[in-house]
Every structure is written in structure tokens, then in C-alpha cells.
PDB file of C-alpha atoms in Angstrom:
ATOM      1  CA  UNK J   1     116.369  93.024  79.633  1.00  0.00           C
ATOM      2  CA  UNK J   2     112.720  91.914  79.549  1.00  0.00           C
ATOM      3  CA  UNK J   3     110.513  94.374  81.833  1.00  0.00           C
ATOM      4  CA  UNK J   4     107.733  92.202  83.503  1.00  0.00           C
ATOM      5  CA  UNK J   5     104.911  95.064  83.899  1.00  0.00           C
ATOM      6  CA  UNK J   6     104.736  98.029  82.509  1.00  0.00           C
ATOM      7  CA  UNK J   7     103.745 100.170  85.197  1.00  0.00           C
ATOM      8  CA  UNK J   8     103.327  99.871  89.326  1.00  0.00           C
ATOM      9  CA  UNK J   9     102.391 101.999  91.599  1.00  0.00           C
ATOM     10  CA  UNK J  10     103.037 102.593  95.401  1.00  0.00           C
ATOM     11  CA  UNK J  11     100.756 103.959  97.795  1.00  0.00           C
ATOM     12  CA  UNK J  12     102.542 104.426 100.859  1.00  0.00           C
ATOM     13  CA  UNK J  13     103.640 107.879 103.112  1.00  0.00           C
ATOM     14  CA  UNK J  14     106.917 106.214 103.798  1.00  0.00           C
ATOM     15  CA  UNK J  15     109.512 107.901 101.797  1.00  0.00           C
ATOM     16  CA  UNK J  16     112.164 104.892 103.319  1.00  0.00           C
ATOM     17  CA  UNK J  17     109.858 102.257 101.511  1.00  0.00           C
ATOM     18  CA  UNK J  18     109.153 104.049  98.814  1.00  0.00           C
ATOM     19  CA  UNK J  19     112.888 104.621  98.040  1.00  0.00           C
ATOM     20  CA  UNK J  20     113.547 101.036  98.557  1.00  0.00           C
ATOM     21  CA  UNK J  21     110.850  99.115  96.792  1.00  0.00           C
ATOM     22  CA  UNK J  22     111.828 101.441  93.806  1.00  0.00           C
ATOM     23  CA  UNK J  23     115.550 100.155  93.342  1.00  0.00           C
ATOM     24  CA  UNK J  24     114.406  96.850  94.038  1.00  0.00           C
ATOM     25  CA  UNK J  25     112.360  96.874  91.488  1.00  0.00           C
ATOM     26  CA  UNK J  26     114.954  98.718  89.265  1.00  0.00           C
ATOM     27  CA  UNK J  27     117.693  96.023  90.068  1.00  0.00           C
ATOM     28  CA  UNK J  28     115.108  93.254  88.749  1.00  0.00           C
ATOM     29  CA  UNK J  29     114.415  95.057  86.118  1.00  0.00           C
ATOM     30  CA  UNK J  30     110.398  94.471  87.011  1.00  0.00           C
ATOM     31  CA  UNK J  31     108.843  97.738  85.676  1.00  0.00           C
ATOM     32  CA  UNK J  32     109.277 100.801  83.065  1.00  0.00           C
ATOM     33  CA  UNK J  33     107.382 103.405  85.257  1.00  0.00           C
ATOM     34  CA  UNK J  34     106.386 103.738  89.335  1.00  0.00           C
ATOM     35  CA  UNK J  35     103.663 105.877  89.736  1.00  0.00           C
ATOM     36  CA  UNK J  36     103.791 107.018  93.923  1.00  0.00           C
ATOM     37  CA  UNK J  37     100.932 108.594  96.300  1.00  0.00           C
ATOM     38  CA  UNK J  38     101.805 109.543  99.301  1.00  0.00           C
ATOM     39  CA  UNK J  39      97.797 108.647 100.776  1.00  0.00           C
ATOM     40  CA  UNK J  40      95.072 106.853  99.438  1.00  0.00           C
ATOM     41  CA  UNK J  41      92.934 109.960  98.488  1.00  0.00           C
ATOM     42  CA  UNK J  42      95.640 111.008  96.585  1.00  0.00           C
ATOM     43  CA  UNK J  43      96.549 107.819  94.690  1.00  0.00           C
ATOM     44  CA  UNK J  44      92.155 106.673  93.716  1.00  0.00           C
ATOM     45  CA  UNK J  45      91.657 110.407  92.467  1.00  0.00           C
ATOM     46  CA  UNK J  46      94.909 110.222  90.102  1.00  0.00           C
ATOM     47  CA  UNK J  47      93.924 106.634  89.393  1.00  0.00           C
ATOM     48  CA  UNK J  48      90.157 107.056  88.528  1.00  0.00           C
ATOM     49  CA  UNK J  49      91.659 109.938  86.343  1.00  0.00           C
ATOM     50  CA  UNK J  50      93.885 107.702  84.911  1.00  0.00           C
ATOM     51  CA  UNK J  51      91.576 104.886  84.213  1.00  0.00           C
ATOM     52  CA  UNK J  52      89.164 107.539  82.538  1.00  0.00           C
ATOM     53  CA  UNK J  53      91.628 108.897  80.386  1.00  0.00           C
ATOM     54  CA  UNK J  54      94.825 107.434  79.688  1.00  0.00           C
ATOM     55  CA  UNK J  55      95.666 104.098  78.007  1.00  0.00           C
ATOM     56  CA  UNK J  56      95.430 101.114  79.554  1.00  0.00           C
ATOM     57  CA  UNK J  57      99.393 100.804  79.511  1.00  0.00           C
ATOM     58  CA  UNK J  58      99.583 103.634  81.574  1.00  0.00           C
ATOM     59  CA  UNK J  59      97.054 101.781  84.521  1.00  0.00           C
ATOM     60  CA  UNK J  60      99.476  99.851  86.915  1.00  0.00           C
ATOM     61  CA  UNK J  61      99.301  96.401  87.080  1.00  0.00           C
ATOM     62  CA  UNK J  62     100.497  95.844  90.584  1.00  0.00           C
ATOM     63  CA  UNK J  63      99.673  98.203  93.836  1.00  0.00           C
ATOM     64  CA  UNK J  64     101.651  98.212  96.685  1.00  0.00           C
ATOM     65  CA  UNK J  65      99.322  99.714  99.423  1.00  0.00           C
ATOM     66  CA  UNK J  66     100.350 100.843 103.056  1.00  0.00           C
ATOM     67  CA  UNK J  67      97.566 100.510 105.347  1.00  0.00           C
ATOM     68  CA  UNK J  68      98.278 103.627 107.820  1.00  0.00           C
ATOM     69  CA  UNK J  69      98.383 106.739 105.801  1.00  0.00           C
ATOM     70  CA  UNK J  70      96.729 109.955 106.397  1.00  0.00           C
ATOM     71  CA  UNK J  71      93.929 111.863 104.468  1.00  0.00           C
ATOM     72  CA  UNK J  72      92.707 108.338 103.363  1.00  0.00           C
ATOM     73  CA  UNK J  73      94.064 105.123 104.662  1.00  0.00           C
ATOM     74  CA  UNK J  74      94.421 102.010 102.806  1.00  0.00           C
ATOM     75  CA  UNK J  75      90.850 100.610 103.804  1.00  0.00           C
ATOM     76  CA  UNK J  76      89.179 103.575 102.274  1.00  0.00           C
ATOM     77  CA  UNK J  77      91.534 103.425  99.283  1.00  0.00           C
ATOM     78  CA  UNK J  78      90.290  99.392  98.740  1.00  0.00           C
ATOM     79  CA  UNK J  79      86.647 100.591  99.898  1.00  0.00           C
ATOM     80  CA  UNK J  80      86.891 103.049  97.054  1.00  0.00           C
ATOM     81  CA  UNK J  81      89.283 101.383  94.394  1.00  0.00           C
ATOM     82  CA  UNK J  82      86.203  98.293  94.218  1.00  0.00           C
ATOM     83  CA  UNK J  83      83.996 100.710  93.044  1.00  0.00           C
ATOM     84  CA  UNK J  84      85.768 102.226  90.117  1.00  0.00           C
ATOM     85  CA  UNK J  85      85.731  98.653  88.360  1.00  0.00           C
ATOM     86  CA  UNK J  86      89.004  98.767  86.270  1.00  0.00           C
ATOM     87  CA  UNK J  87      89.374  97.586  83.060  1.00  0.00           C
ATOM     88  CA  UNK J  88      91.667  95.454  83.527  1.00  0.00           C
ATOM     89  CA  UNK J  89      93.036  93.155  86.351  1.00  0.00           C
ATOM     90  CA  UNK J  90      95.128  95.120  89.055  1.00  0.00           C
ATOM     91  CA  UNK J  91      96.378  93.064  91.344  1.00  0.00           C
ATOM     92  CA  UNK J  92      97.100  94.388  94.918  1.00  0.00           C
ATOM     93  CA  UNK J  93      99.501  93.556  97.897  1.00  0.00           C
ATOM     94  CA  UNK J  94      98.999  95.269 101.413  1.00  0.00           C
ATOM     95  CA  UNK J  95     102.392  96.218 102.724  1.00  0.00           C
ATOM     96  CA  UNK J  96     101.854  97.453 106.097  1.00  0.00           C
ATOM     97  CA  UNK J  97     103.966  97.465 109.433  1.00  0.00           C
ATOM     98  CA  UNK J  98     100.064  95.969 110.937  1.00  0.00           C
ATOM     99  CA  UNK J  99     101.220  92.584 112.435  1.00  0.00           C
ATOM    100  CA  UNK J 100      97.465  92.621 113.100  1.00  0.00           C
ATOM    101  CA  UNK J 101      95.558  89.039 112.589  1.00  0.00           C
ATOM    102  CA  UNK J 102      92.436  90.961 112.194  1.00  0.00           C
ATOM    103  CA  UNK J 103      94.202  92.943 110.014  1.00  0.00           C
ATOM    104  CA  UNK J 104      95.703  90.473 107.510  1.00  0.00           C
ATOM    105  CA  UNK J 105      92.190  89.000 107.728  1.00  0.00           C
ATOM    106  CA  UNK J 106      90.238  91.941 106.644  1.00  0.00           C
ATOM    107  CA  UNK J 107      92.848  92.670 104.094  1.00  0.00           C
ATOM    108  CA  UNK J 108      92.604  89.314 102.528  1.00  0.00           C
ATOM    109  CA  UNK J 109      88.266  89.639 102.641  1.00  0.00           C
ATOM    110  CA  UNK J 110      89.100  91.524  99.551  1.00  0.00           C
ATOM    111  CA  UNK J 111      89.965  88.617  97.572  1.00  0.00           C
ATOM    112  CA  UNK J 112      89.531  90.027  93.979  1.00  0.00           C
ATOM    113  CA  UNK J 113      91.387  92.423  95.005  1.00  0.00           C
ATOM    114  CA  UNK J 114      94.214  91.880  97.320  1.00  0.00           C
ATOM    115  CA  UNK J 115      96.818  89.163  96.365  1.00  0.00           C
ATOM    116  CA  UNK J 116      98.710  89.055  99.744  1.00  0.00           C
ATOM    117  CA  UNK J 117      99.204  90.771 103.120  1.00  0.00           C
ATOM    118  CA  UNK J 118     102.903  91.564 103.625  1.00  0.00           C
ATOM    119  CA  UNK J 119     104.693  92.734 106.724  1.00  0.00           C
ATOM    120  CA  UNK J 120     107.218  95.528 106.884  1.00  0.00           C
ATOM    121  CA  UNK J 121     109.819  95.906 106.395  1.00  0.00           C
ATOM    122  CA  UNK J 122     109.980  93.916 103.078  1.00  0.00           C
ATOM    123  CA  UNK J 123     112.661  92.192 101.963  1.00  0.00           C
ATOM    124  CA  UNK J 124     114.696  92.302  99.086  1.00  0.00           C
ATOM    125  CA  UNK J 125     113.761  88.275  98.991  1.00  0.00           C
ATOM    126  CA  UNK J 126     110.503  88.932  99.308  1.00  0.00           C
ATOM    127  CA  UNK J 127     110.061  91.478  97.057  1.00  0.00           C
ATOM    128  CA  UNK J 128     112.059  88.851  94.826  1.00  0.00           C
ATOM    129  CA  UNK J 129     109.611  86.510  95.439  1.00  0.00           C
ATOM    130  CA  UNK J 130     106.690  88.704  94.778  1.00  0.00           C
ATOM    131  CA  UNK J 131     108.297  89.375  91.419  1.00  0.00           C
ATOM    132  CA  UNK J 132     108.317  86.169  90.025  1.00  0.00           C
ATOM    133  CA  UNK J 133     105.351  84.917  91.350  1.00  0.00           C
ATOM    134  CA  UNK J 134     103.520  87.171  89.553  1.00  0.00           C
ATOM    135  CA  UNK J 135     106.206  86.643  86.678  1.00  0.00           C
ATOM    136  CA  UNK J 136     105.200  83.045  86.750  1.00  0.00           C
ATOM    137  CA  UNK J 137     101.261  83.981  86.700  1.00  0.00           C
ATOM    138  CA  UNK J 138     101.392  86.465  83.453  1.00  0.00           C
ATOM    139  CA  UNK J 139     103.271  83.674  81.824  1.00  0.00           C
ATOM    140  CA  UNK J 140     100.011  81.536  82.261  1.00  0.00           C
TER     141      UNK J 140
END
């Protein structure tokens, strides 16, 4: 079966989401590789590395970010991922447990950036959903 991406990565300290977003996206047979951080200082060192050195198959195209982590949350991972200017288009959704309107709307102020804000716990539907949207947009 057709893989959609080649590689995605999770930034997230919660090993329950983690676990699940990675058979999810096994069942829909949506990437070859997840690359996981467990905090945001964690996942733009190993990603800055990555961007510097690797090939550009190995640089996720989809980032699923938690907001609340520790060492570096998810707003200094964004504050610092803008910076690093990939060389190709990485598209991001927040997944967060924040049911914050302030939140969402800070999230979304990165608009070249962040694709969607999406509440925990995710859905196997959703997570569908988020699938073939962006199925539907590399199509394009």
C-alpha cells in the first residue's frame, strides 16, 4: 500500500498519545518512519541537526506538537522552529489537552506554520481526517 509521507514526527511527553497516534498512523498506512521527542528542546536540536545534515527525505513532513511539555514547551519549540527556515514545507498541527481560546488563537497566529489546533484526546476519526486532508493537499 501507498505510504502518504515519508516521515512524521511527534513532539509530545505523553507516552499514551504517542503510542496511539503511532498505530493509527500504522493502520492507515500514512508514514514509513515516526521520529518522537519527548520536549521541544529535544525535538528543534535533533531537527536543526537533521535539516543540516540529512536528506530531505529524512525531514518530516507533518509535526504533531503538544503544547505542555517540559524543558521546552511547544511555544518555544514554534518560537524556535520559525527561525531555522526549512527547506521544505513542514506542516504543523498543535495537539494539546489546552481547551484554551487564547490558546487555539495564538497557536493559529503562526499561520505558515501551524495547520490546525486539535484537542486531546484525538480521535481515530480525526486523525483519519487529518490524513486525508493532507492526502488530498499533496495530490494538488
Amino acid at each position: 500500500m501507498k505510504k502518504y509521507t515519508r516521515t512524521v514526527c511527534l513532539i509530545d511527553d505523553d507516552p499514551i498519545f504517542i503510542f496511539g497516534a503511532k498505530k493509527l498512523m500504522e493502520r492507515a498506512s500514512f508514514c514509513d518512519e515516526v521520529l518522537v521527542y519527548t520536549n521541544g528542546k529535544e525535538a528543534i536540536d535533533a531537527l536543526t541537526l537533521l535539516m543540516q545534515t540529512g536528506p530531505l527525505t529524512a525531514i518530516p513532513d507533518i509535526i504533531f506538537l503538544d503544547l505542555n511539555m517540559p524543558i521546552m514547551d511547544g511555544w518555544g519549540f514554534l518560537d524556535e522552529f520559525i527561525l531555522i527556515k526549512p527547506q521544505k514545507a513542514i506542516v504543523i498541527y498543535i495537539v494539546t489537552s489546552s481547551v484554551s481560546s487564547a490558546d487555539r488563537k495564538r497557536a493559529l497566529g503562526y499561520s505558515e506554520t501551524v495547520k490546525d489546533y486539535v484537542i486531546k484526546p484525538i480521535s481515530p476519526i480525526r486523525m483519519n481526517e487529518i490524513f486525508e486532508k493532507y492526502k488530498k493537499e499533496e495530490a494538488q
